[in-house]
């Protein structure tokens, strides 16, 4: 009982940290694309956040001249064009902080932007009142359900879904993994359920989602 309560406490604490990481703009951070990823096109948009008192960022190491982008309430995006193959890109803020990105152009497999992130570029479509909350979404689910079907209406609801924090499993700006997941499905599930996976009967290397619904199910253990 103690172990279960402790695990629940740790899980809830991690979820809270995820919320605050989106709610509070702090040191310069690039949200998309992520360092080390492949990208499908040379034309990309760098999305990030920084302290709200910073006025601008500059992107160097791209095929065109260094690109400057204004910071609005702690958030920024910069349209840039990469060179072929490997790229080392530096994003610098006017407060002296910087982030280095190593990106590789790979048309066949790579980072894909979430719709709106690279087409509309209207942050207000997902972020309400950025001038008040620094682009935070809390909870995320109502925003996600404006475009996506509800998946929280069955008897057993997965913890993050029940708490309305889709960003625990999905990256809202884009990802190089299918369904904009934070990582491949097996590693994503094992991050929280390693104890269950170690005692799970042989599954012939099937992915967890082949048998379990990661959002909600009418069957125990989220079995489909």
CSV table of N, CA and C in Angstrom, one decimal, residues 140-152 161 164 166:
chain,number,residue,atom,x,y,z
A,140,UNK,N,-4.9,21.1,-20.7
A,140,UNK,CA,-4.8,21.1,-22.1
A,140,UNK,C,-5.9,20.4,-22.8
A,141,UNK,N,-6.6,19.5,-22.2
A,141,UNK,CA,-7.6,18.6,-22.9
A,141,UNK,C,-8.7,19.5,-23.6
A,142,UNK,N,-9.3,20.5,-22.9
A,142,UNK,CA,-10.4,21.2,-23.6
A,142,UNK,C,-9.9,21.8,-24.9
A,143,UNK,N,-8.6,22.3,-25.0
A,143,UNK,CA,-8.1,22.8,-26.2
A,143,UNK,C,-7.9,21.7,-27.2
A,144,UNK,N,-7.4,20.6,-26.8
A,144,UNK,CA,-7.1,19.5,-27.7
A,144,UNK,C,-8.5,19.0,-28.3
A,145,UNK,N,-9.5,18.9,-27.5
A,145,UNK,CA,-10.8,18.4,-27.9
A,145,UNK,C,-11.5,19.3,-28.8
A,146,UNK,N,-11.0,20.5,-29.0
A,146,UNK,CA,-11.7,21.4,-30.0
A,146,UNK,C,-11.5,20.8,-31.4
A,147,UNK,N,-10.4,20.1,-31.6
A,147,UNK,CA,-10.1,19.5,-32.9
A,147,UNK,C,-10.1,18.0,-32.9
A,148,UNK,N,-9.8,17.4,-31.8
A,148,UNK,CA,-9.7,15.9,-31.7
A,148,UNK,C,-10.9,15.4,-31.0
A,149,UNK,N,-11.3,14.1,-31.4
A,149,UNK,CA,-12.4,13.5,-30.8
A,149,UNK,C,-12.2,13.2,-29.3
A,150,UNK,N,-13.2,13.2,-28.5
A,150,UNK,CA,-13.1,12.9,-27.1
A,150,UNK,C,-12.7,11.5,-26.9
A,151,UNK,N,-11.8,11.2,-26.0
A,151,UNK,CA,-11.3,9.9,-25.7
A,151,UNK,C,-11.2,9.6,-24.3
A,152,UNK,N,-12.1,10.3,-23.5
A,152,UNK,CA,-12.1,10.2,-22.0
A,152,UNK,C,-13.4,9.8,-21.5
A,161,UNK,N,-4.9,11.5,-19.1
A,161,UNK,CA,-6.1,11.9,-19.8
A,161,UNK,C,-7.2,12.4,-18.8
A,164,UNK,N,-6.5,15.7,-17.7
A,164,UNK,CA,-6.5,16.7,-18.8
A,164,UNK,C,-5.2,17.2,-19.3
A,166,UNK,N,-2.7,16.2,-21.8
A,166,UNK,CA,-2.3,15.5,-22.9
A,166,UNK,C,-0.8,15.6,-23.2
